[in-house]
Amino acid sequence: MNNLNDPPRWNIQPGPRERGVGAGDGNQWNYALLVPMLGLAAFRWIWTRESQREIQKGKAQYDTDVCTIKSDMEAQYRETLTESRRAAAALELELEKERQRVKGYKQAIISQSQHLIEERKQLEQEREALEGEKQRLVRSGTAGAVLRHALEQENEWYQRATATLKELEGLLVERQNAYCSLIQPRDQRLEMEKNMLLKVVKDPIGAELNLESDMKDIFKRDKHCADLLNLDKRKNGSLMWVYLKYWQLQVTVQKYKRAEEAILGGKVQNLTK
């Protein structure tokens, strides 16, 4: 059995030569610690070098990723910029087309208005000529009585035609107000236009005055609206008012023509005998 009072020499003992006066037991321990410390220093040096290598590798990968992302973003930016410019150019082209179209509409309305004004002047001249003829016939005695009677017979037609035009005026005012309204549905305005066309087609006076084509022209070309703060519906529209005056002149001239045709056809001749 082992003697606990004399354990084996587990600890490092200095050699016999190292023993002597002044020789301490700590020298052997110093040498024993030197090896682990050298190993630790070597491990630290290797670890530091590997860490530096990984850091450099990470930096290089980061720079590569940043460069790639930057290139992708620049390409997307250029593509987006190109698309935006293309879209802006397309919108500018459409805007120019709309400007030309509006300009064409304005020129057409002006031309149509001038044409109607010329026709109205011509009708006024015809009316003045008929009025002068009427006064001459009135002064001629019997012929004047015939003309008065013929005009009285056409007066009922004249009153009905005038009432029809007055009703159409109200309908056109409401239609133009619907066209200029920002809240009234477009389908409601189209329904109003459809009903107005049906009315003038069914009405004999509308057929005599050819109101259907004139109404379609108004619906197509009259786009005039007063300012947004306007509360007077009658300030909307431009071409429709020219047509209304034109129609009234037509009715007046038509009254005298109908009376003249009645006289020439012998329908009122017997009344003078």
PDB file of C-alpha atoms in Angstrom:
ATOM      1  CA  MET A   1       0.000   0.000   0.000  1.00  0.00           C
ATOM      2  CA  ASN A   2       1.023   3.548  -0.650  1.00  0.00           C
ATOM      3  CA  ASN A   3       2.305   5.524   2.179  1.00  0.00           C
ATOM      4  CA  LEU A   4       0.414   8.750   2.277  1.00  0.00           C
ATOM      5  CA  ASN A   5       3.218  10.351   4.184  1.00  0.00           C
ATOM      6  CA  ASP A   6       5.552   9.593   1.300  1.00  0.00           C
ATOM      7  CA  PRO A   7       3.571  10.267  -1.904  1.00  0.00           C
ATOM      8  CA  PRO A   8       5.131   9.715  -5.302  1.00  0.00           C
ATOM      9  CA  ARG A   9       6.975  12.635  -6.839  1.00  0.00           C
ATOM     10  CA  TRP A  10       4.185  14.054  -8.844  1.00  0.00           C
ATOM     11  CA  ASN A  11       5.516  17.576  -8.834  1.00  0.00           C
ATOM     12  CA  ILE A  12       8.452  18.643 -10.928  1.00  0.00           C
ATOM     13  CA  GLN A  13      11.544  18.725  -8.835  1.00  0.00           C
ATOM     14  CA  PRO A  14      14.665  20.567  -9.762  1.00  0.00           C
ATOM     15  CA  GLY A  15      17.581  18.495 -10.855  1.00  0.00           C
ATOM     16  CA  PRO A  16      20.377  17.716  -8.472  1.00  0.00           C
ATOM     17  CA  ARG A  17      22.654  20.113 -10.305  1.00  0.00           C
ATOM     18  CA  GLU A  18      20.161  22.873  -9.966  1.00  0.00           C
ATOM     19  CA  ARG A  19      19.915  22.396  -6.297  1.00  0.00           C
ATOM     20  CA  GLY A  20      22.255  24.379  -4.276  1.00  0.00           C
ATOM     21  CA  VAL A  21      22.529  27.438  -2.258  1.00  0.00           C
ATOM     22  CA  GLY A  22      20.034  29.951  -3.461  1.00  0.00           C
ATOM     23  CA  ALA A  23      18.307  27.603  -5.863  1.00  0.00           C
ATOM     24  CA  GLY A  24      14.544  27.958  -5.528  1.00  0.00           C
ATOM     25  CA  ASP A  25      11.813  25.416  -6.373  1.00  0.00           C
ATOM     26  CA  GLY A  26       9.905  28.000  -8.594  1.00  0.00           C
ATOM     27  CA  ASN A  27      12.252  27.753 -11.588  1.00  0.00           C
ATOM     28  CA  GLN A  28      10.819  24.448 -12.713  1.00  0.00           C
ATOM     29  CA  TRP A  29       7.312  25.950 -12.579  1.00  0.00           C
ATOM     30  CA  ASN A  30       8.367  28.852 -14.774  1.00  0.00           C
ATOM     31  CA  TYR A  31       9.536  26.520 -17.493  1.00  0.00           C
ATOM     32  CA  ALA A  32       6.370  24.470 -17.187  1.00  0.00           C
ATOM     33  CA  LEU A  33       4.158  27.564 -17.797  1.00  0.00           C
ATOM     34  CA  LEU A  34       6.185  28.759 -20.749  1.00  0.00           C
ATOM     35  CA  VAL A  35       4.938  26.038 -23.124  1.00  0.00           C
ATOM     36  CA  PRO A  36       1.196  26.725 -22.657  1.00  0.00           C
ATOM     37  CA  MET A  37       1.764  30.451 -23.005  1.00  0.00           C
ATOM     38  CA  LEU A  38       3.675  29.953 -26.209  1.00  0.00           C
ATOM     39  CA  GLY A  39       0.844  27.739 -27.486  1.00  0.00           C
ATOM     40  CA  LEU A  40      -1.711  30.338 -26.471  1.00  0.00           C
ATOM     41  CA  ALA A  41       0.266  33.066 -28.260  1.00  0.00           C
ATOM     42  CA  ALA A  42       0.530  30.907 -31.377  1.00  0.00           C
ATOM     43  CA  PHE A  43      -3.219  30.176 -31.289  1.00  0.00           C
ATOM     44  CA  ARG A  44      -3.993  33.850 -30.828  1.00  0.00           C
ATOM     45  CA  TRP A  45      -1.746  34.773 -33.758  1.00  0.00           C
ATOM     46  CA  ILE A  46      -3.361  32.127 -35.970  1.00  0.00           C
ATOM     47  CA  TRP A  47      -6.866  33.167 -34.841  1.00  0.00           C
ATOM     48  CA  THR A  48      -6.106  36.852 -35.454  1.00  0.00           C
ATOM     49  CA  ARG A  49      -4.796  36.136 -38.965  1.00  0.00           C
ATOM     50  CA  GLU A  50      -7.816  33.978 -39.819  1.00  0.00           C
ATOM     51  CA  SER A  51     -10.140  36.647 -38.418  1.00  0.00           C
ATOM     52  CA  GLN A  52      -8.440  39.318 -40.524  1.00  0.00           C
ATOM     53  CA  ARG A  53      -8.802  37.078 -43.554  1.00  0.00           C
ATOM     54  CA  GLU A  54     -12.535  36.547 -42.873  1.00  0.00           C
ATOM     55  CA  ILE A  55     -12.979  40.260 -42.307  1.00  0.00           C
ATOM     56  CA  GLN A  56     -11.280  41.074 -45.608  1.00  0.00           C
ATOM     57  CA  LYS A  57     -13.367  38.443 -47.340  1.00  0.00           C
ATOM     58  CA  GLY A  58     -16.571  39.880 -45.810  1.00  0.00           C
ATOM     59  CA  LYS A  59     -15.575  43.392 -46.840  1.00  0.00           C
ATOM     60  CA  ALA A  60     -14.892  42.252 -50.393  1.00  0.00           C
ATOM     61  CA  GLN A  61     -18.270  40.436 -50.530  1.00  0.00           C
ATOM     62  CA  TYR A  62     -19.984  43.516 -49.080  1.00  0.00           C
ATOM     63  CA  ASP A  63     -18.367  45.798 -51.674  1.00  0.00           C
ATOM     64  CA  THR A  64     -19.409  43.371 -54.424  1.00  0.00           C
ATOM     65  CA  ASP A  65     -23.013  43.238 -53.154  1.00  0.00           C
ATOM     66  CA  VAL A  66     -23.177  47.016 -52.787  1.00  0.00           C
ATOM     67  CA  CYS A  67     -21.821  47.476 -56.303  1.00  0.00           C
ATOM     68  CA  THR A  68     -24.341  44.985 -57.687  1.00  0.00           C
ATOM     69  CA  ILE A  69     -27.265  46.597 -55.851  1.00  0.00           C
ATOM     70  CA  LYS A  70     -26.090  50.044 -56.939  1.00  0.00           C
ATOM     71  CA  SER A  71     -25.889  48.913 -60.564  1.00  0.00           C
ATOM     72  CA  ASP A  72     -29.379  47.351 -60.361  1.00  0.00           C
ATOM     73  CA  MET A  73     -30.835  50.486 -58.770  1.00  0.00           C
ATOM     74  CA  GLU A  74     -29.208  52.717 -61.389  1.00  0.00           C
ATOM     75  CA  ALA A  75     -30.569  50.500 -64.163  1.00  0.00           C
ATOM     76  CA  GLN A  76     -34.061  50.559 -62.605  1.00  0.00           C
ATOM     77  CA  TYR A  77     -33.815  54.332 -62.176  1.00  0.00           C
ATOM     78  CA  ARG A  78     -32.825  54.818 -65.815  1.00  0.00           C
ATOM     79  CA  GLU A  79     -35.614  52.494 -66.916  1.00  0.00           C
ATOM     80  CA  THR A  80     -38.157  54.287 -64.719  1.00  0.00           C
ATOM     81  CA  LEU A  81     -36.927  57.657 -65.970  1.00  0.00           C
ATOM     82  CA  THR A  82     -37.210  56.480 -69.566  1.00  0.00           C
ATOM     83  CA  GLU A  83     -40.747  55.173 -68.978  1.00  0.00           C
ATOM     84  CA  SER A  84     -41.724  58.424 -67.249  1.00  0.00           C
ATOM     85  CA  ARG A  85     -40.381  60.478 -70.141  1.00  0.00           C
ATOM     86  CA  ARG A  86     -42.140  58.219 -72.633  1.00  0.00           C
ATOM     87  CA  ALA A  87     -45.406  58.514 -70.680  1.00  0.00           C
ATOM     88  CA  ALA A  88     -44.986  62.298 -70.427  1.00  0.00           C
ATOM     89  CA  ALA A  89     -44.366  62.508 -74.175  1.00  0.00           C
ATOM     90  CA  ALA A  90     -47.464  60.381 -74.859  1.00  0.00           C
ATOM     91  CA  LEU A  91     -49.574  62.570 -72.558  1.00  0.00           C
ATOM     92  CA  GLU A  92     -48.232  65.707 -74.209  1.00  0.00           C
ATOM     93  CA  LEU A  93     -49.157  64.258 -77.597  1.00  0.00           C
ATOM     94  CA  GLU A  94     -52.683  63.418 -76.401  1.00  0.00           C
ATOM     95  CA  LEU A  95     -53.002  66.874 -74.883  1.00  0.00           C
ATOM     96  CA  GLU A  96     -51.975  68.457 -78.174  1.00  0.00           C
ATOM     97  CA  LYS A  97     -54.530  66.291 -80.013  1.00  0.00           C
ATOM     98  CA  GLU A  98     -57.244  67.422 -77.582  1.00  0.00           C
ATOM     99  CA  ARG A  99     -56.182  71.030 -78.064  1.00  0.00           C
ATOM    100  CA  GLN A 100     -56.424  70.659 -81.823  1.00  0.00           C
ATOM    101  CA  ARG A 101     -59.797  68.927 -81.468  1.00  0.00           C
ATOM    102  CA  VAL A 102     -61.144  71.699 -79.217  1.00  0.00           C
ATOM    103  CA  LYS A 103     -59.746  74.255 -81.648  1.00  0.00           C
ATOM    104  CA  GLY A 104     -61.521  72.453 -84.493  1.00  0.00           C
ATOM    105  CA  TYR A 105     -64.782  72.432 -82.504  1.00  0.00           C
ATOM    106  CA  LYS A 106     -64.459  76.149 -81.829  1.00  0.00           C
ATOM    107  CA  GLN A 107     -63.793  76.892 -85.473  1.00  0.00           C
ATOM    108  CA  ALA A 108     -66.724  74.700 -86.522  1.00  0.00           C
ATOM    109  CA  ILE A 109     -69.030  76.453 -84.047  1.00  0.00           C
ATOM    110  CA  ILE A 110     -67.849  79.856 -85.235  1.00  0.00           C
ATOM    111  CA  SER A 111     -68.354  78.824 -88.858  1.00  0.00           C
ATOM    112  CA  GLN A 112     -71.781  77.367 -88.110  1.00  0.00           C
ATOM    113  CA  SER A 113     -72.738  80.459 -86.145  1.00  0.00           C
ATOM    114  CA  GLN A 114     -71.674  82.713 -88.980  1.00  0.00           C
ATOM    115  CA  HIS A 115     -73.635  80.583 -91.426  1.00  0.00           C
ATOM    116  CA  LEU A 116     -76.727  80.796 -89.243  1.00  0.00           C
ATOM    117  CA  ILE A 117     -76.263  84.533 -88.841  1.00  0.00           C
ATOM    118  CA  GLU A 118     -76.125  84.921 -92.611  1.00  0.00           C
ATOM    119  CA  GLU A 119     -79.249  82.811 -93.006  1.00  0.00           C
ATOM    120  CA  ARG A 120     -80.964  84.829 -90.304  1.00  0.00           C
ATOM    121  CA  LYS A 121     -80.080  88.037 -92.120  1.00  0.00           C
ATOM    122  CA  GLN A 122     -81.490  86.558 -95.300  1.00  0.00           C
ATOM    123  CA  LEU A 123     -84.673  85.527 -93.506  1.00  0.00           C
ATOM    124  CA  GLU A 124     -84.970  89.000 -92.000  1.00  0.00           C
ATOM    125  CA  GLN A 125     -84.653  90.475 -95.466  1.00  0.00           C
ATOM    126  CA  GLU A 126     -87.319  88.080 -96.753  1.00  0.00           C
ATOM    127  CA  ARG A 127     -89.544  88.952 -93.819  1.00  0.00           C
ATOM    128  CA  GLU A 128     -89.079  92.653 -94.469  1.00  0.00           C
ATOM    129  CA  ALA A 129     -89.884  92.068 -98.138  1.00  0.00           C
ATOM    130  CA  LEU A 130     -92.991  90.075 -97.212  1.00  0.00           C
ATOM    131  CA  GLU A 131     -93.972  92.710 -94.692  1.00  0.00           C
ATOM    132  CA  GLY A 132     -93.618  95.355 -97.368  1.00  0.00           C
ATOM    133  CA  GLU A 133     -95.650  93.218 -99.753  1.00  0.00           C
ATOM    134  CA  LYS A 134     -98.235  92.726 -97.063  1.00  0.00           C
ATOM    135  CA  GLN A 135     -98.528  96.472 -96.476  1.00  0.00           C
ATOM    136  CA  ARG A 136     -98.817  97.063-100.209  1.00  0.00           C
ATOM    137  CA  LEU A 137    -101.560  94.470-100.496  1.00  0.00           C
ATOM    138  CA  VAL A 138    -103.327  95.866 -97.460  1.00  0.00           C
ATOM    139  CA  ARG A 139    -103.359  99.261 -99.084  1.00  0.00           C
ATOM    140  CA  SER A 140    -104.663  97.748-102.318  1.00  0.00           C
ATOM    141  CA  GLY A 141    -108.105  97.050-100.792  1.00  0.00           C
ATOM    142  CA  THR A 142    -109.548  93.685-101.829  1.00  0.00           C
ATOM    143  CA  ALA A 143    -106.138  92.040-102.146  1.00  0.00           C
ATOM    144  CA  GLY A 144    -105.326  93.317 -98.660  1.00  0.00           C
ATOM    145  CA  ALA A 145    -108.443  91.711 -97.262  1.00  0.00           C
ATOM    146  CA  VAL A 146    -107.513  88.426 -98.914  1.00  0.00           C
ATOM    147  CA  LEU A 147    -104.032  88.575 -97.392  1.00  0.00           C
ATOM    148  CA  ARG A 148    -105.342  89.454 -93.955  1.00  0.00           C
ATOM    149  CA  HIS A 149    -107.735  86.550 -94.078  1.00  0.00           C
ATOM    150  CA  ALA A 150    -104.996  84.193 -95.252  1.00  0.00           C
ATOM    151  CA  LEU A 151    -102.706  85.349 -92.432  1.00  0.00           C
ATOM    152  CA  GLU A 152    -105.524  84.888 -89.919  1.00  0.00           C
ATOM    153  CA  GLN A 153    -105.951  81.330 -91.151  1.00  0.00           C
ATOM    154  CA  GLU A 154    -102.224  80.698 -90.637  1.00  0.00           C
ATOM    155  CA  ASN A 155    -102.225  82.402 -87.263  1.00  0.00           C
ATOM    156  CA  GLU A 156    -103.228  79.193 -85.483  1.00  0.00           C
ATOM    157  CA  TRP A 157    -100.311  77.359 -87.078  1.00  0.00           C
ATOM    158  CA  TYR A 158     -98.034  80.254 -86.154  1.00  0.00           C
ATOM    159  CA  GLN A 159     -99.146  80.140 -82.508  1.00  0.00           C
ATOM    160  CA  ARG A 160     -98.596  76.369 -82.327  1.00  0.00           C
ATOM    161  CA  ALA A 161     -95.165  76.680 -83.938  1.00  0.00           C
ATOM    162  CA  THR A 162     -94.178  79.465 -81.545  1.00  0.00           C
ATOM    163  CA  ALA A 163     -95.376  77.420 -78.550  1.00  0.00           C
ATOM    164  CA  THR A 164     -93.363  74.442 -79.831  1.00  0.00           C
ATOM    165  CA  LEU A 165     -90.232  76.566 -80.097  1.00  0.00           C
ATOM    166  CA  LYS A 166     -90.808  77.981 -76.615  1.00  0.00           C
ATOM    167  CA  GLU A 167     -91.095  74.457 -75.225  1.00  0.00           C
ATOM    168  CA  LEU A 168     -87.933  73.413 -77.087  1.00  0.00           C
ATOM    169  CA  GLU A 169     -86.145  76.432 -75.645  1.00  0.00           C
ATOM    170  CA  GLY A 170     -86.918  75.245 -72.104  1.00  0.00           C
ATOM    171  CA  LEU A 171     -85.817  71.708 -72.925  1.00  0.00           C
ATOM    172  CA  LEU A 172     -82.564  72.942 -74.483  1.00  0.00           C
ATOM    173  CA  VAL A 173     -81.839  75.081 -71.419  1.00  0.00           C
ATOM    174  CA  GLU A 174     -82.286  72.032 -69.169  1.00  0.00           C
ATOM    175  CA  ARG A 175     -80.195  69.854 -71.514  1.00  0.00           C
ATOM    176  CA  GLN A 176     -77.337  72.385 -71.586  1.00  0.00           C
ATOM    177  CA  ASN A 177     -77.496  72.712 -67.815  1.00  0.00           C
ATOM    178  CA  ALA A 178     -77.174  68.924 -67.532  1.00  0.00           C
ATOM    179  CA  TYR A 179     -74.208  69.022 -69.924  1.00  0.00           C
ATOM    180  CA  CYS A 180     -72.467  71.694 -67.831  1.00  0.00           C
ATOM    181  CA  SER A 181     -73.292  70.045 -64.486  1.00  0.00           C
ATOM    182  CA  LEU A 182     -70.468  68.289 -62.644  1.00  0.00           C
ATOM    183  CA  ILE A 183     -72.800  66.004 -60.702  1.00  0.00           C
ATOM    184  CA  GLN A 184     -75.611  65.147 -63.112  1.00  0.00           C
ATOM    185  CA  PRO A 185     -75.068  61.722 -64.746  1.00  0.00           C
ATOM    186  CA  ARG A 186     -74.211  61.637 -68.440  1.00  0.00           C
ATOM    187  CA  ASP A 187     -76.827  58.932 -69.077  1.00  0.00           C
ATOM    188  CA  GLN A 188     -79.549  61.275 -67.838  1.00  0.00           C
ATOM    189  CA  ARG A 189     -78.463  63.953 -70.342  1.00  0.00           C
ATOM    190  CA  LEU A 190     -78.390  61.421 -73.183  1.00  0.00           C
ATOM    191  CA  GLU A 191     -81.922  60.325 -72.253  1.00  0.00           C
ATOM    192  CA  MET A 192     -83.046  63.955 -72.381  1.00  0.00           C
ATOM    193  CA  GLU A 193     -81.520  64.356 -75.864  1.00  0.00           C
ATOM    194  CA  LYS A 194     -83.199  61.157 -77.072  1.00  0.00           C
ATOM    195  CA  ASN A 195     -86.627  62.331 -75.859  1.00  0.00           C
ATOM    196  CA  MET A 196     -86.155  65.737 -77.490  1.00  0.00           C
ATOM    197  CA  LEU A 197     -85.301  64.164 -80.844  1.00  0.00           C
ATOM    198  CA  LEU A 198     -88.361  61.918 -80.630  1.00  0.00           C
ATOM    199  CA  LYS A 199     -90.497  64.960 -79.898  1.00  0.00           C
ATOM    200  CA  VAL A 200     -89.360  66.984 -82.908  1.00  0.00           C
ATOM    201  CA  VAL A 201     -89.633  63.950 -85.190  1.00  0.00           C
ATOM    202  CA  LYS A 202     -93.242  63.280 -84.180  1.00  0.00           C
ATOM    203  CA  ASP A 203     -94.259  66.942 -84.278  1.00  0.00           C
ATOM    204  CA  PRO A 204     -95.357  68.067 -87.814  1.00  0.00           C
ATOM    205  CA  ILE A 205     -93.934  71.522 -87.162  1.00  0.00           C
ATOM    206  CA  GLY A 206     -90.575  70.001 -86.300  1.00  0.00           C
ATOM    207  CA  ALA A 207     -90.606  68.124 -89.587  1.00  0.00           C
ATOM    208  CA  GLU A 208     -91.519  71.296 -91.540  1.00  0.00           C
ATOM    209  CA  LEU A 209     -88.674  73.254 -89.972  1.00  0.00           C
ATOM    210  CA  ASN A 210     -86.202  70.323 -90.163  1.00  0.00           C
ATOM    211  CA  LEU A 211     -85.511  70.613 -86.441  1.00  0.00           C
ATOM    212  CA  GLU A 212     -84.077  67.093 -86.043  1.00  0.00           C
ATOM    213  CA  SER A 213     -80.794  67.774 -87.875  1.00  0.00           C
ATOM    214  CA  ASP A 214     -80.451  71.164 -86.160  1.00  0.00           C
ATOM    215  CA  MET A 215     -80.956  69.557 -82.742  1.00  0.00           C
ATOM    216  CA  LYS A 216     -78.308  66.923 -83.490  1.00  0.00           C
ATOM    217  CA  ASP A 217     -75.933  69.701 -84.499  1.00  0.00           C
ATOM    218  CA  ILE A 218     -76.562  71.462 -81.186  1.00  0.00           C
ATOM    219  CA  PHE A 219     -75.947  68.274 -79.189  1.00  0.00           C
ATOM    220  CA  LYS A 220     -72.704  67.674 -81.073  1.00  0.00           C
ATOM    221  CA  ARG A 221     -71.208  71.175 -81.168  1.00  0.00           C
ATOM    222  CA  ASP A 222     -72.637  73.333 -78.395  1.00  0.00           C
ATOM    223  CA  LYS A 223     -70.220  72.850 -75.484  1.00  0.00           C
ATOM    224  CA  HIS A 224     -70.367  76.355 -74.020  1.00  0.00           C
ATOM    225  CA  CYS A 225     -70.789  76.587 -70.232  1.00  0.00           C
ATOM    226  CA  ALA A 226     -70.801  79.601 -67.954  1.00  0.00           C
ATOM    227  CA  ASP A 227     -68.417  79.790 -64.978  1.00  0.00           C
ATOM    228  CA  LEU A 228     -68.771  77.368 -62.041  1.00  0.00           C
ATOM    229  CA  LEU A 229     -70.418  79.979 -59.804  1.00  0.00           C
ATOM    230  CA  ASN A 230     -73.150  80.712 -62.355  1.00  0.00           C
ATOM    231  CA  LEU A 231     -76.697  80.095 -61.138  1.00  0.00           C
ATOM    232  CA  ASP A 232     -78.544  81.261 -64.279  1.00  0.00           C
ATOM    233  CA  LYS A 233     -79.177  78.265 -66.555  1.00  0.00           C
ATOM    234  CA  ARG A 234     -79.863  80.565 -69.519  1.00  0.00           C
ATOM    235  CA  LYS A 235     -76.242  81.719 -69.558  1.00  0.00           C
ATOM    236  CA  ASN A 236     -75.146  78.255 -70.684  1.00  0.00           C
ATOM    237  CA  GLY A 237     -75.022  77.413 -74.367  1.00  0.00           C
ATOM    238  CA  SER A 238     -74.082  79.445 -77.419  1.00  0.00           C
ATOM    239  CA  LEU A 239     -75.058  77.700 -80.640  1.00  0.00           C
ATOM    240  CA  MET A 240     -78.504  76.742 -79.331  1.00  0.00           C
ATOM    241  CA  TRP A 241     -79.498  80.408 -78.918  1.00  0.00           C
ATOM    242  CA  VAL A 242     -78.502  81.143 -82.512  1.00  0.00           C
ATOM    243  CA  TYR A 243     -80.629  78.226 -83.667  1.00  0.00           C
ATOM    244  CA  LEU A 244     -83.618  79.359 -81.584  1.00  0.00           C
ATOM    245  CA  LYS A 245     -83.569  82.805 -83.202  1.00  0.00           C
ATOM    246  CA  TYR A 246     -83.141  81.174 -86.582  1.00  0.00           C
ATOM    247  CA  TRP A 247     -86.134  78.876 -85.975  1.00  0.00           C
ATOM    248  CA  GLN A 248     -88.322  81.799 -84.908  1.00  0.00           C
ATOM    249  CA  LEU A 249     -87.457  83.649 -88.109  1.00  0.00           C
ATOM    250  CA  GLN A 250     -88.242  80.493 -90.063  1.00  0.00           C
ATOM    251  CA  VAL A 251     -91.664  80.292 -88.413  1.00  0.00           C
ATOM    252  CA  THR A 252     -92.409  83.928 -89.258  1.00  0.00           C
ATOM    253  CA  VAL A 253     -91.342  83.561 -92.866  1.00  0.00           C
ATOM    254  CA  GLN A 254     -93.138  80.230 -93.135  1.00  0.00           C
ATOM    255  CA  LYS A 255     -96.363  81.876 -91.964  1.00  0.00           C
ATOM    256  CA  TYR A 256     -96.291  84.354 -94.854  1.00  0.00           C
ATOM    257  CA  LYS A 257     -95.283  81.657 -97.333  1.00  0.00           C
ATOM    258  CA  ARG A 258     -98.162  79.449 -96.224  1.00  0.00           C
ATOM    259  CA  ALA A 259    -100.536  82.399 -96.596  1.00  0.00           C
ATOM    260  CA  GLU A 260     -99.124  83.152-100.048  1.00  0.00           C
ATOM    261  CA  GLU A 261     -99.506  79.511-101.100  1.00  0.00           C
ATOM    262  CA  ALA A 262    -103.089  79.532 -99.818  1.00  0.00           C
ATOM    263  CA  ILE A 263    -103.882  82.638-101.892  1.00  0.00           C
ATOM    264  CA  LEU A 264    -102.201  81.292-105.007  1.00  0.00           C
ATOM    265  CA  GLY A 265    -103.915  77.946-104.513  1.00  0.00           C
ATOM    266  CA  GLY A 266    -107.301  79.609-104.413  1.00  0.00           C
ATOM    267  CA  LYS A 267    -108.111  78.498-100.858  1.00  0.00           C
ATOM    268  CA  VAL A 268    -109.132  82.016 -99.740  1.00  0.00           C
ATOM    269  CA  GLN A 269    -110.158  83.523-103.067  1.00  0.00           C
ATOM    270  CA  ASN A 270    -113.834  82.762-102.694  1.00  0.00           C
ATOM    271  CA  LEU A 271    -113.945  84.695 -99.421  1.00  0.00           C
ATOM    272  CA  THR A 272    -113.438  87.952-101.287  1.00  0.00           C
ATOM    273  CA  LYS A 273    -116.373  87.552-103.624  1.00  0.00           C
TER     274      LYS A 273
END
